Coordinates of C-alpha atoms in Angstrom, one line a residue:
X1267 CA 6.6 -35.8 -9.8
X1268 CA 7.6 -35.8 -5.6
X1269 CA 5.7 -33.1 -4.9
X1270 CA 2.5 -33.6 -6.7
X1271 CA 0.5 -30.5 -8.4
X1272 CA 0.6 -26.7 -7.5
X1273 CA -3.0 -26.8 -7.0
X1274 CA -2.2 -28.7 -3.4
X1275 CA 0.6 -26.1 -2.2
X1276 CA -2.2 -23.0 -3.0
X1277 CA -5.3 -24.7 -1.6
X1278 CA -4.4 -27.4 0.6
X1279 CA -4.4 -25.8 4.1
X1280 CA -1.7 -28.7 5.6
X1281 CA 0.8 -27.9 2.9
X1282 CA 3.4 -24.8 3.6
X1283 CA 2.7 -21.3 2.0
X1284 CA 4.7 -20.8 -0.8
X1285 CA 6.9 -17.7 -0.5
X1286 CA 7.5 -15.4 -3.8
X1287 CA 10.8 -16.8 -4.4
X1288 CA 9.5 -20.1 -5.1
X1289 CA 6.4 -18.7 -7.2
X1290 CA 8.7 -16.6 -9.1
X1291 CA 10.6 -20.1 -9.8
X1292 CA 7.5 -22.1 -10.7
X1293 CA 6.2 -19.5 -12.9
X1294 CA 9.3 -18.9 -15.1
X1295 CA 9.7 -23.1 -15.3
X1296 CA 6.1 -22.9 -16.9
X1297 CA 7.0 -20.0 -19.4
X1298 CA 9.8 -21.4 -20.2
X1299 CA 8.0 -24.9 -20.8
X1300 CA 5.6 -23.0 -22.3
X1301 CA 7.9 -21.1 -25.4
X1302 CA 9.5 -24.4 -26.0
X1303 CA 6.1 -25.7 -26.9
X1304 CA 4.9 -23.0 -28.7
X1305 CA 8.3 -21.9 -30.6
X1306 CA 11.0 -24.3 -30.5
X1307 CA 9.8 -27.8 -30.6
X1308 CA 9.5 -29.6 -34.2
X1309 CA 6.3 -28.8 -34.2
X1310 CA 3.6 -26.4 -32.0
X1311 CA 1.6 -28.1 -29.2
X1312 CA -0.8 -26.0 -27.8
X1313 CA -1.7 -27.2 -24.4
X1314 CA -5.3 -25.7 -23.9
X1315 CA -5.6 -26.1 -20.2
X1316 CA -2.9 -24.4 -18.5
X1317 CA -3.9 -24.3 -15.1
X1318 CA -2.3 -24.5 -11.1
X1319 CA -3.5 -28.5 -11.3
X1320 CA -1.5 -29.2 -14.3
X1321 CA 1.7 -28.0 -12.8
X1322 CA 3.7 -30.6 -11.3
X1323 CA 6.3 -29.8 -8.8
X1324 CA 9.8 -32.1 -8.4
X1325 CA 11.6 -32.4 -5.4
X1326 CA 12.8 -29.2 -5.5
X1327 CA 9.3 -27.6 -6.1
X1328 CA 10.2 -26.2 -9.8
X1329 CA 7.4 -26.3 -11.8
X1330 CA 7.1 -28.4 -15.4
X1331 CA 3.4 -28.0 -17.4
X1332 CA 1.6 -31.4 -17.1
X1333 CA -1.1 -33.3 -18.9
X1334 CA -1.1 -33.5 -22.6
X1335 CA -4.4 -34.9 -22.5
X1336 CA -5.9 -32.0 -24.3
X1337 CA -3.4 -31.3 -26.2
X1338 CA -3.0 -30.6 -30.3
X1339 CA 0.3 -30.5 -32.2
X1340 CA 0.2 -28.6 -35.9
X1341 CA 3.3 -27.6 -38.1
X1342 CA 4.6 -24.4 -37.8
X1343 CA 3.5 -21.8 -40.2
X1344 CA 0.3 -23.4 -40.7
X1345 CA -2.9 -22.5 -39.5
X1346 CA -4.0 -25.0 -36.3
X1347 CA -7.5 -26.7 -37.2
X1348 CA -9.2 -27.0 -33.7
X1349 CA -12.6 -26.4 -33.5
X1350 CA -13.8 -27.9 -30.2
X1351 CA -13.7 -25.8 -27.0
X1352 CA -12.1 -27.4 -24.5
X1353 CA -10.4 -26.5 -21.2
X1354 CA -10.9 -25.3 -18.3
X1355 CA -13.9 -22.4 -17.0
X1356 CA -11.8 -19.0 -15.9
X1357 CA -9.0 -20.2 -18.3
X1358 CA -10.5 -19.7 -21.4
X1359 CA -10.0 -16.5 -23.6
X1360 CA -12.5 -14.5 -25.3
X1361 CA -11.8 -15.2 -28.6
X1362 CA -11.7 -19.1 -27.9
X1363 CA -15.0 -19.1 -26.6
X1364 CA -16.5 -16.8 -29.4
X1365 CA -14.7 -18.7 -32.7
X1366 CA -13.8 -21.9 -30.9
X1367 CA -10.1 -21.9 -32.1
X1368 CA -7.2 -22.7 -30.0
X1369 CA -3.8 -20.7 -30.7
X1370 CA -1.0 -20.5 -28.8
X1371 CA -2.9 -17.0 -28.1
X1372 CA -5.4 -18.6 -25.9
X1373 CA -2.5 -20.7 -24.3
X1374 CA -1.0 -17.3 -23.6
X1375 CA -4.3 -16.2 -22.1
X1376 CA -4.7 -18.9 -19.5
X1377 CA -1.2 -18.9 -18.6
X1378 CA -2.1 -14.7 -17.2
X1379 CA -4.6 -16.5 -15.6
X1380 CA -2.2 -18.9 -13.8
X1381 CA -0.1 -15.8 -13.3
X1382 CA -3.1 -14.3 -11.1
X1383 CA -3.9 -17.7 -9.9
X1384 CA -0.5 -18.1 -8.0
X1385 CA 0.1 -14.8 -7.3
X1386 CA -3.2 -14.3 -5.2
X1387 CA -3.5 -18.1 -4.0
X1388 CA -7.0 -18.3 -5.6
X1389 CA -9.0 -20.1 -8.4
X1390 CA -9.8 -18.0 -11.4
X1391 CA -13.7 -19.2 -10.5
X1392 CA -15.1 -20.6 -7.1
X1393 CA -18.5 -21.6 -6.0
X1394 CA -19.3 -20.4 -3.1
X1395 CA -21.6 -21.7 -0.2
X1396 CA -24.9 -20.2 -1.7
X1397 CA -24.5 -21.6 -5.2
X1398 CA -23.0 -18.1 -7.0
X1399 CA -19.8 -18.2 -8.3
X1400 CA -16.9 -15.7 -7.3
X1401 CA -14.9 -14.2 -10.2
X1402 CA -11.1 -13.6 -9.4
X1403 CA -11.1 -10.6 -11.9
X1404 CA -14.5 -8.9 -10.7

């Protein structure tokens, strides 16, 4: 995509501040991206690592969900068989960590994270200079 991931227009400090209007744009392209996934395609993909890095941006800086890498289709109706935990740390939802079964649930989790994450400019989780971590919801 031209203009490369979200993550670089949040945290890179040489690329432009995004203003609302243009968050407001790249969020809906996500959730909309998103409910196709999860509702209207042949089958359900569940993503599992919705995240600011995985959002990539076109010329015209609408946003479109990126890398499939982690990805598991299952037919609707039927009950998804994952059983690895895999994603991202600050992403992951309660009841993904606890049972280790992804759902379009736990999709819908981490895409409120990416909600926060775009609307306040910062990672779910940071390290910070004396080795703690910094919790965007504490």
């Amino acid at each position: 995509m031209a203009n490369g991931s979200l993550a670089k227009f949040l945290y890179d400090q040489e690329k432009p501040t995004l203003d609302w209007a243009t968050r407001f744009r790249i969020i809906k392209g996500v959730a909309s991206g998103l409910l196709y996934l999860h509702e209207d395609w042949e089958q359900v993909v569940i993503h599992r690592d919705i995240k600011a890095s995985n959002v990539l941006l076109d010329h015209e800086l609408n946003g479109r969900l990126g890398d499939f890498g982690l990805a598991r289709l299952y037919d609707h109706g039927t009950d998804p068989h994952t059983t690895h935990i895999v994603g991202t740390m600050g992403y992951l939802a309660p009841e993904l960590v606890r049972t280790g079964k992804a759902t379009t649930i736990t999709d819908v989790f981490a895409f409120g994270i990416f909600l926060l994450e775009v609307a306040c400019g910062r990672r779910p989780v940071d390290s910070i200079a004396s080795g703690e971590e910094l919790i965007l919801l504490d």
